[in-house]
mmCIF file of C-alpha atoms and ligand atoms in Angstrom:
data_model
loop_
_atom_site.group_PDB
_atom_site.id
_atom_site.type_symbol
_atom_site.label_atom_id
_atom_site.label_comp_id
_atom_site.label_asym_id
_atom_site.label_seq_id
_atom_site.Cartn_x
_atom_site.Cartn_y
_atom_site.Cartn_z
ATOM 1 C CA UNK A 1 109.869 119.109 89.337
ATOM 2 C CA UNK A 2 109.591 115.498 90.421
ATOM 3 C CA UNK A 3 111.054 114.417 93.746
ATOM 4 C CA UNK A 4 113.822 111.809 93.733
ATOM 5 C CA UNK A 5 112.724 108.228 94.263
ATOM 6 C CA UNK A 6 113.870 107.136 97.741
ATOM 7 C CA UNK A 7 115.949 104.034 98.277
ATOM 8 C CA UNK A 8 114.826 103.332 101.886
ATOM 9 C CA UNK A 9 118.200 102.292 103.283
ATOM 10 C CA UNK A 10 117.762 99.541 105.843
ATOM 11 C CA UNK A 11 113.962 99.405 105.623
ATOM 12 C CA UNK A 12 112.665 97.078 102.986
ATOM 13 C CA UNK A 13 109.203 96.735 104.424
ATOM 14 C CA UNK A 14 106.173 97.853 102.442
ATOM 15 C CA UNK A 15 103.761 99.899 104.572
ATOM 16 C CA UNK A 16 100.159 100.869 103.872
ATOM 17 C CA UNK A 17 99.200 104.486 103.240
ATOM 18 C CA UNK A 18 95.514 105.206 103.712
ATOM 19 C CA UNK A 19 93.376 108.313 103.232
ATOM 20 C CA UNK A 20 89.881 108.762 104.695
ATOM 21 C CA UNK A 21 88.036 110.722 102.012
ATOM 22 C CA UNK A 22 85.571 113.101 103.635
ATOM 23 C CA UNK A 23 85.107 116.866 103.659
ATOM 24 C CA UNK A 24 86.152 119.087 106.578
ATOM 25 C CA UNK A 25 82.528 119.595 107.656
ATOM 26 C CA UNK A 26 81.920 115.824 107.976
ATOM 27 C CA UNK A 27 84.497 115.216 110.693
ATOM 28 C CA UNK A 28 82.884 113.443 113.654
ATOM 29 C CA UNK A 29 84.193 115.968 116.185
ATOM 30 C CA UNK A 30 82.392 118.767 114.309
ATOM 31 C CA UNK A 31 79.017 116.970 114.305
ATOM 32 C CA UNK A 32 77.686 119.073 117.228
ATOM 33 C CA UNK A 33 78.494 122.268 115.286
ATOM 34 C CA UNK A 34 77.511 121.410 111.693
ATOM 35 C CA UNK A 35 74.183 119.616 111.215
ATOM 36 C CA UNK A 36 73.975 117.048 108.409
ATOM 37 C CA UNK A 37 71.276 119.172 106.800
ATOM 38 C CA UNK A 38 74.001 121.731 106.008
ATOM 39 C CA UNK A 39 76.379 119.309 104.265
ATOM 40 C CA UNK A 40 74.987 120.125 100.843
ATOM 41 C CA UNK A 41 75.253 123.885 101.267
ATOM 42 C CA UNK A 42 78.722 124.148 102.832
ATOM 43 C CA UNK A 43 81.635 125.079 100.601
ATOM 44 C CA UNK A 44 83.148 121.774 99.483
ATOM 45 C CA UNK A 45 86.937 121.392 99.461
ATOM 46 C CA UNK A 46 87.306 117.640 99.090
ATOM 47 C CA UNK A 47 87.815 117.540 95.319
ATOM 48 C CA UNK A 48 90.564 120.121 95.368
ATOM 49 C CA UNK A 49 92.305 118.491 98.325
ATOM 50 C CA UNK A 50 92.180 114.963 96.906
ATOM 51 C CA UNK A 51 93.570 116.318 93.620
ATOM 52 C CA UNK A 52 96.521 117.733 95.562
ATOM 53 C CA UNK A 53 97.035 114.381 97.259
ATOM 54 C CA UNK A 54 96.937 112.525 93.932
ATOM 55 C CA UNK A 55 99.621 114.835 92.536
ATOM 56 C CA UNK A 56 101.732 114.434 95.654
ATOM 57 C CA UNK A 57 101.518 110.616 95.539
ATOM 58 C CA UNK A 58 102.414 110.741 91.843
ATOM 59 C CA UNK A 59 105.572 112.668 92.722
ATOM 60 C CA UNK A 60 106.782 109.722 94.800
ATOM 61 C CA UNK A 61 105.337 106.925 92.661
ATOM 62 C CA UNK A 62 103.178 105.770 95.599
ATOM 63 C CA UNK A 63 99.817 104.005 95.380
ATOM 64 C CA UNK A 64 97.529 104.239 98.406
ATOM 65 C CA UNK A 65 94.138 103.131 99.693
ATOM 66 C CA UNK A 66 91.329 105.708 99.716
ATOM 67 C CA UNK A 67 88.581 104.880 102.249
ATOM 68 C CA UNK A 68 85.853 106.971 100.640
ATOM 69 C CA UNK A 69 82.377 107.959 101.817
ATOM 70 C CA UNK A 70 79.474 106.787 99.668
ATOM 71 C CA UNK A 71 78.055 110.303 100.131
ATOM 72 C CA UNK A 72 81.180 111.763 98.493
ATOM 73 C CA UNK A 73 81.245 109.273 95.619
ATOM 74 C CA UNK A 74 77.652 110.119 94.648
ATOM 75 C CA UNK A 75 78.438 113.816 94.455
ATOM 76 C CA UNK A 76 81.949 113.624 92.984
ATOM 77 C CA UNK A 77 82.018 110.566 90.685
ATOM 78 C CA UNK A 78 84.832 112.059 88.594
ATOM 79 C CA UNK A 79 87.003 112.257 91.675
ATOM 80 C CA UNK A 80 86.383 108.618 92.519
ATOM 81 C CA UNK A 81 87.246 107.592 88.967
ATOM 82 C CA UNK A 82 90.442 109.648 89.129
ATOM 83 C CA UNK A 83 91.445 107.746 92.269
ATOM 84 C CA UNK A 84 90.896 104.410 90.505
ATOM 85 C CA UNK A 85 92.464 105.510 87.199
ATOM 86 C CA UNK A 86 95.614 106.631 89.036
ATOM 87 C CA UNK A 87 96.153 103.086 90.313
ATOM 88 C CA UNK A 88 94.949 103.509 93.898
ATOM 89 C CA UNK A 89 92.728 101.155 95.867
ATOM 90 C CA UNK A 90 89.168 102.410 96.312
ATOM 91 C CA UNK A 91 87.745 101.296 99.658
ATOM 92 C CA UNK A 92 84.756 102.221 101.827
ATOM 93 C CA UNK A 93 84.404 104.632 104.747
ATOM 94 C CA UNK A 94 80.655 103.887 104.933
ATOM 95 C CA UNK A 95 77.941 106.010 103.343
ATOM 96 C CA UNK A 96 76.989 108.787 105.759
ATOM 97 C CA UNK A 97 79.916 108.950 108.216
ATOM 98 C CA UNK A 98 77.936 107.821 111.234
ATOM 99 C CA UNK A 99 79.836 106.126 114.049
ATOM 100 C CA UNK A 100 79.200 102.379 114.215
ATOM 101 C CA UNK A 101 78.852 102.774 117.994
ATOM 102 C CA UNK A 102 75.874 105.130 117.570
ATOM 103 C CA UNK A 103 73.825 102.914 115.240
ATOM 104 C CA UNK A 104 71.744 99.772 115.552
ATOM 105 C CA UNK A 105 73.194 96.690 113.817
ATOM 106 C CA UNK A 106 70.455 97.006 111.161
ATOM 107 C CA UNK A 107 71.173 100.687 110.418
ATOM 108 C CA UNK A 108 74.930 100.091 110.386
ATOM 109 C CA UNK A 109 74.601 97.175 107.977
ATOM 110 C CA UNK A 110 72.370 99.227 105.654
ATOM 111 C CA UNK A 111 74.893 102.096 105.644
ATOM 112 C CA UNK A 112 77.947 99.974 104.795
ATOM 113 C CA UNK A 113 76.063 97.894 102.241
ATOM 114 C CA UNK A 114 74.827 101.037 100.469
ATOM 115 C CA UNK A 115 78.367 102.483 100.497
ATOM 116 C CA UNK A 116 79.758 99.337 98.858
ATOM 117 C CA UNK A 117 77.103 99.395 96.120
ATOM 118 C CA UNK A 118 77.540 103.100 95.389
ATOM 119 C CA UNK A 119 81.345 102.951 95.352
ATOM 120 C CA UNK A 120 81.389 99.882 93.100
ATOM 121 C CA UNK A 121 78.926 101.514 90.687
ATOM 122 C CA UNK A 122 80.930 104.720 90.460
ATOM 123 C CA UNK A 123 84.438 103.256 90.631
ATOM 124 C CA UNK A 124 83.813 100.148 88.525
ATOM 125 C CA UNK A 125 85.967 98.035 90.859
ATOM 126 C CA UNK A 126 85.289 95.573 93.670
ATOM 127 C CA UNK A 127 85.384 97.222 97.108
ATOM 128 C CA UNK A 128 87.200 94.956 99.555
ATOM 129 C CA UNK A 129 88.168 97.220 102.448
ATOM 130 C CA UNK A 130 86.116 99.091 105.039
ATOM 131 C CA UNK A 131 87.043 101.621 107.735
ATOM 132 C CA UNK A 132 84.525 102.701 110.380
ATOM 133 C CA UNK A 133 84.179 106.464 110.969
ATOM 134 C CA UNK A 134 86.267 107.537 113.978
ATOM 135 C CA UNK A 135 87.491 103.954 114.550
ATOM 136 C CA UNK A 136 84.149 103.340 116.194
ATOM 137 C CA UNK A 137 84.233 99.552 116.570
ATOM 138 C CA UNK A 138 85.060 98.476 120.117
ATOM 139 C CA UNK A 139 84.319 95.804 122.699
ATOM 140 C CA UNK A 140 80.737 97.010 123.084
ATOM 141 C CA UNK A 141 79.838 96.653 119.411
ATOM 142 C CA UNK A 142 81.864 93.741 118.092
ATOM 143 C CA UNK A 143 78.717 92.741 116.185
ATOM 144 C CA UNK A 144 79.833 95.379 113.677
ATOM 145 C CA UNK A 145 82.544 93.021 112.354
ATOM 146 C CA UNK A 146 79.846 90.482 111.526
ATOM 147 C CA UNK A 147 77.991 93.198 109.566
ATOM 148 C CA UNK A 148 81.158 94.153 107.669
ATOM 149 C CA UNK A 149 81.748 90.523 106.731
ATOM 150 C CA UNK A 150 78.101 89.969 105.724
ATOM 151 C CA UNK A 151 78.119 93.111 103.592
ATOM 152 C CA UNK A 152 80.815 91.455 101.467
ATOM 153 C CA UNK A 153 83.996 93.199 102.568
ATOM 154 C CA UNK A 154 87.179 91.127 102.958
ATOM 155 C CA UNK A 155 89.038 93.300 105.435
ATOM 156 C CA UNK A 156 88.458 96.093 107.919
ATOM 157 C CA UNK A 157 90.774 98.778 109.293
ATOM 158 C CA UNK A 158 88.461 100.107 111.977
ATOM 159 C CA UNK A 159 90.474 100.010 115.191
ATOM 160 C CA UNK A 160 93.050 102.478 116.493
ATOM 161 C CA UNK A 161 93.995 100.705 119.736
ATOM 162 C CA UNK A 162 94.829 103.739 121.875
ATOM 163 C CA UNK A 163 93.172 105.590 124.753
ATOM 164 C CA UNK A 164 91.076 108.335 123.171
ATOM 165 C CA UNK A 165 87.818 109.973 124.114
ATOM 166 C CA UNK A 166 86.288 109.137 120.707
ATOM 167 C CA UNK A 167 87.871 105.781 119.772
ATOM 168 C CA UNK A 168 86.840 102.287 120.714
ATOM 169 C CA UNK A 169 89.402 99.656 121.756
ATOM 170 C CA UNK A 170 92.479 100.920 123.708
ATOM 171 C CA UNK A 171 93.686 97.409 124.597
ATOM 172 C CA UNK A 172 92.850 95.776 121.254
ATOM 173 C CA UNK A 173 95.440 93.845 119.210
ATOM 174 C CA UNK A 174 98.025 96.121 117.592
ATOM 175 C CA UNK A 175 98.476 94.218 114.356
ATOM 176 C CA UNK A 176 96.415 92.461 111.666
ATOM 177 C CA UNK A 177 94.316 89.633 113.078
ATOM 178 C CA UNK A 178 91.243 87.574 112.259
ATOM 179 C CA UNK A 179 88.030 88.476 114.089
ATOM 180 C CA UNK A 180 85.574 85.883 115.381
ATOM 181 C CA UNK A 181 83.491 86.536 112.289
ATOM 182 C CA UNK A 182 86.208 85.504 109.868
ATOM 183 C CA UNK A 183 87.082 89.046 108.873
ATOM 184 C CA UNK A 184 90.634 90.400 108.722
ATOM 185 C CA UNK A 185 91.047 93.490 110.927
ATOM 186 C CA UNK A 186 94.099 95.689 110.264
ATOM 187 C CA UNK A 187 94.471 98.288 113.060
ATOM 188 C CA UNK A 188 96.148 101.667 112.572
ATOM 189 C CA UNK A 189 99.727 101.614 113.851
ATOM 190 C CA UNK A 190 100.583 102.181 117.490
ATOM 191 C CA UNK A 191 103.783 101.940 119.448
ATOM 192 C CA UNK A 192 104.008 99.953 122.686
ATOM 193 C CA UNK A 193 105.827 101.745 125.514
ATOM 194 C CA UNK A 194 105.455 102.026 129.319
ATOM 195 C CA UNK A 195 102.777 99.341 129.327
ATOM 196 C CA UNK A 196 100.376 101.015 126.953
ATOM 197 C CA UNK A 197 99.805 101.772 123.286
ATOM 198 C CA UNK A 198 100.727 105.183 121.897
ATOM 199 C CA UNK A 199 99.415 106.680 118.662
ATOM 200 C CA UNK A 200 101.880 106.522 115.780
ATOM 201 C CA UNK A 201 99.874 105.966 112.603
ATOM 202 C CA UNK A 202 98.338 109.374 111.971
ATOM 203 C CA UNK A 203 95.519 111.609 113.097
ATOM 204 C CA UNK A 204 96.016 114.793 115.089
ATOM 205 C CA UNK A 205 99.066 113.228 116.758
ATOM 206 C CA UNK A 206 101.040 113.321 113.532
ATOM 207 C CA UNK A 207 100.364 117.065 113.286
ATOM 208 C CA UNK A 208 101.088 117.587 116.987
ATOM 209 C CA UNK A 209 104.409 115.728 117.337
ATOM 210 C CA UNK A 210 107.605 116.879 115.623
ATOM 211 C CA UNK A 211 108.079 114.830 112.443
ATOM 212 C CA UNK A 212 111.321 113.291 113.754
ATOM 213 C CA UNK A 213 109.362 111.689 116.612
ATOM 214 C CA UNK A 214 106.793 110.209 114.230
ATOM 215 C CA UNK A 215 109.557 108.850 112.026
ATOM 216 C CA UNK A 216 111.293 107.252 115.024
ATOM 217 C CA UNK A 217 108.054 105.609 116.175
ATOM 218 C CA UNK A 218 107.277 104.239 112.721
ATOM 219 C CA UNK A 219 110.820 102.992 112.135
ATOM 220 C CA UNK A 220 110.625 101.070 115.407
ATOM 221 C CA UNK A 221 107.468 99.331 114.224
ATOM 222 C CA UNK A 222 109.268 98.209 111.044
ATOM 223 C CA UNK A 223 112.550 97.298 112.727
ATOM 224 C CA UNK A 224 111.621 96.079 116.214
ATOM 225 C CA UNK A 225 108.075 94.754 115.776
ATOM 226 C CA UNK A 226 108.921 93.729 112.195
ATOM 227 C CA UNK A 227 105.435 94.788 111.159
ATOM 228 C CA UNK A 228 104.231 97.096 108.403
ATOM 229 C CA UNK A 229 102.943 100.544 109.351
ATOM 230 C CA UNK A 230 99.310 101.426 108.687
ATOM 231 C CA UNK A 231 99.195 105.208 108.387
ATOM 232 C CA UNK A 232 96.155 107.405 107.765
ATOM 233 C CA UNK A 233 95.254 111.036 107.140
ATOM 234 C CA UNK A 234 92.385 113.113 105.735
ATOM 235 C CA UNK A 235 92.214 115.444 102.713
ATOM 236 C CA UNK A 236 91.186 118.373 104.954
ATOM 237 C CA UNK A 237 94.412 118.008 106.953
ATOM 238 C CA UNK A 238 96.472 119.501 104.122
ATOM 239 C CA UNK A 239 94.047 122.416 103.684
ATOM 240 C CA UNK A 240 95.131 125.340 105.850
ATOM 241 C CA UNK A 241 92.722 127.643 103.968
ATOM 242 C CA UNK A 242 89.557 125.663 104.804
ATOM 243 C CA UNK A 243 86.663 127.774 106.158
ATOM 244 C CA UNK A 244 86.933 128.080 109.937
ATOM 245 C CA UNK A 245 84.057 126.881 112.115
ATOM 246 C CA UNK A 246 83.982 129.659 114.673
ATOM 247 C CA UNK A 247 81.957 128.177 117.521
ATOM 248 C CA UNK A 248 84.211 125.168 118.287
ATOM 249 C CA UNK A 249 85.225 124.427 121.857
ATOM 250 C CA UNK A 250 88.943 124.890 122.594
ATOM 251 C CA UNK A 251 89.903 121.186 122.467
ATOM 252 C CA UNK A 252 88.159 120.514 119.151
ATOM 253 C CA UNK A 253 89.580 123.703 117.642
ATOM 254 C CA UNK A 254 93.099 122.744 118.718
ATOM 255 C CA UNK A 255 92.809 119.199 117.353
ATOM 256 C CA UNK A 256 91.268 120.183 114.053
ATOM 257 C CA UNK A 257 93.368 123.185 113.034
ATOM 258 C CA UNK A 258 96.771 122.425 114.568
ATOM 259 C CA UNK A 259 99.670 122.539 112.088
ATOM 260 C CA UNK A 260 97.553 122.144 108.955
ATOM 261 C CA UNK A 261 100.043 124.372 107.141
ATOM 262 C CA UNK A 262 102.875 121.931 107.969
ATOM 263 C CA UNK A 263 101.036 118.790 106.947
ATOM 264 C CA UNK A 264 101.890 118.506 103.245
ATOM 265 C CA UNK A 265 105.595 119.034 103.911
ATOM 266 C CA UNK A 266 105.528 116.343 106.607
ATOM 267 C CA UNK A 267 103.642 113.938 104.385
ATOM 268 C CA UNK A 268 106.182 114.434 101.613
ATOM 269 C CA UNK A 269 108.957 113.616 104.044
ATOM 270 C CA UNK A 270 107.031 110.532 105.156
ATOM 271 C CA UNK A 271 106.586 109.437 101.535
ATOM 272 C CA UNK A 272 110.318 109.866 101.020
ATOM 273 C CA UNK A 273 111.459 108.124 104.215
ATOM 274 C CA UNK A 274 109.393 104.909 104.016
ATOM 275 C CA UNK A 275 108.155 102.504 101.391
ATOM 276 C CA UNK A 276 104.392 102.771 100.873
ATOM 277 C CA UNK A 277 101.673 100.950 99.017
ATOM 278 C CA UNK A 278 97.986 100.014 98.876
ATOM 279 C CA UNK A 279 96.431 98.123 101.757
ATOM 280 C CA UNK A 280 95.132 95.271 99.558
ATOM 281 C CA UNK A 281 98.546 94.709 97.985
ATOM 282 C CA UNK A 282 100.281 94.782 101.363
ATOM 283 C CA UNK A 283 97.835 92.197 102.718
ATOM 284 C CA UNK A 284 98.416 89.991 99.697
ATOM 285 C CA UNK A 285 102.200 90.195 100.199
ATOM 286 C CA UNK A 286 102.017 89.316 103.886
ATOM 287 C CA UNK A 287 99.703 86.288 103.554
HETATM 288 ZN ZN1 ZN B 301 86.125 109.671 108.794
#
């Protein structure tokens, strides 16, 4: 049964829905527990989970942007073509999911250039957008924007300007802006309150907070800031049955597994309550 098409009373703004396509064992926080050498032998769940997401988006007539790993597109070309054939934007999450902040400029450039080539070969479309793993571009490695621009991308969505032990730029601009290198950076959505930025655009926070709080935060961004929301999630976040990594420390375990079983229902509500589209189309509309 198809869900009704929402009318979005009072909110006419088109927001950007983005998905970071990686498997559960590639998450940066799990790097200390799952060596890269095991990626090819772990049970893969990404195909199944992205298929579920494609069906869900179809139910609401929503097109989204899929920031996809080059590593994934080489192994699951059919999946990448399904994303493109269903009308979504294919974008890049780099090749090997290494944080920009942990690489030399040369290694980082090689990784994002390879990802663009691989994704364009498999998807048959131009790749315009890039998102750094774990929002790992900050004040200390602003050179990364120059690499993204030189590699041929036209925009980046690599900053989540909040205080976080893994992310890069807590006091960075909250909305789309040009970098010194002539690149357009489109940060994930935050809400400004009590003199600091609070997470609103996805990640573990969306699973942690009651949905009504998330909705209130995002509505404020549309109505008060008069800016579109940039929201993101991962395929593994809708997969409550994913294999458990047993040795995780308490904080990582809490962040990774919290409320996975509630995620699809919340996402469906989010798809119903707001107007969503692809990042590239939203950028075109707002320029
Ligand atoms: Zn990622």
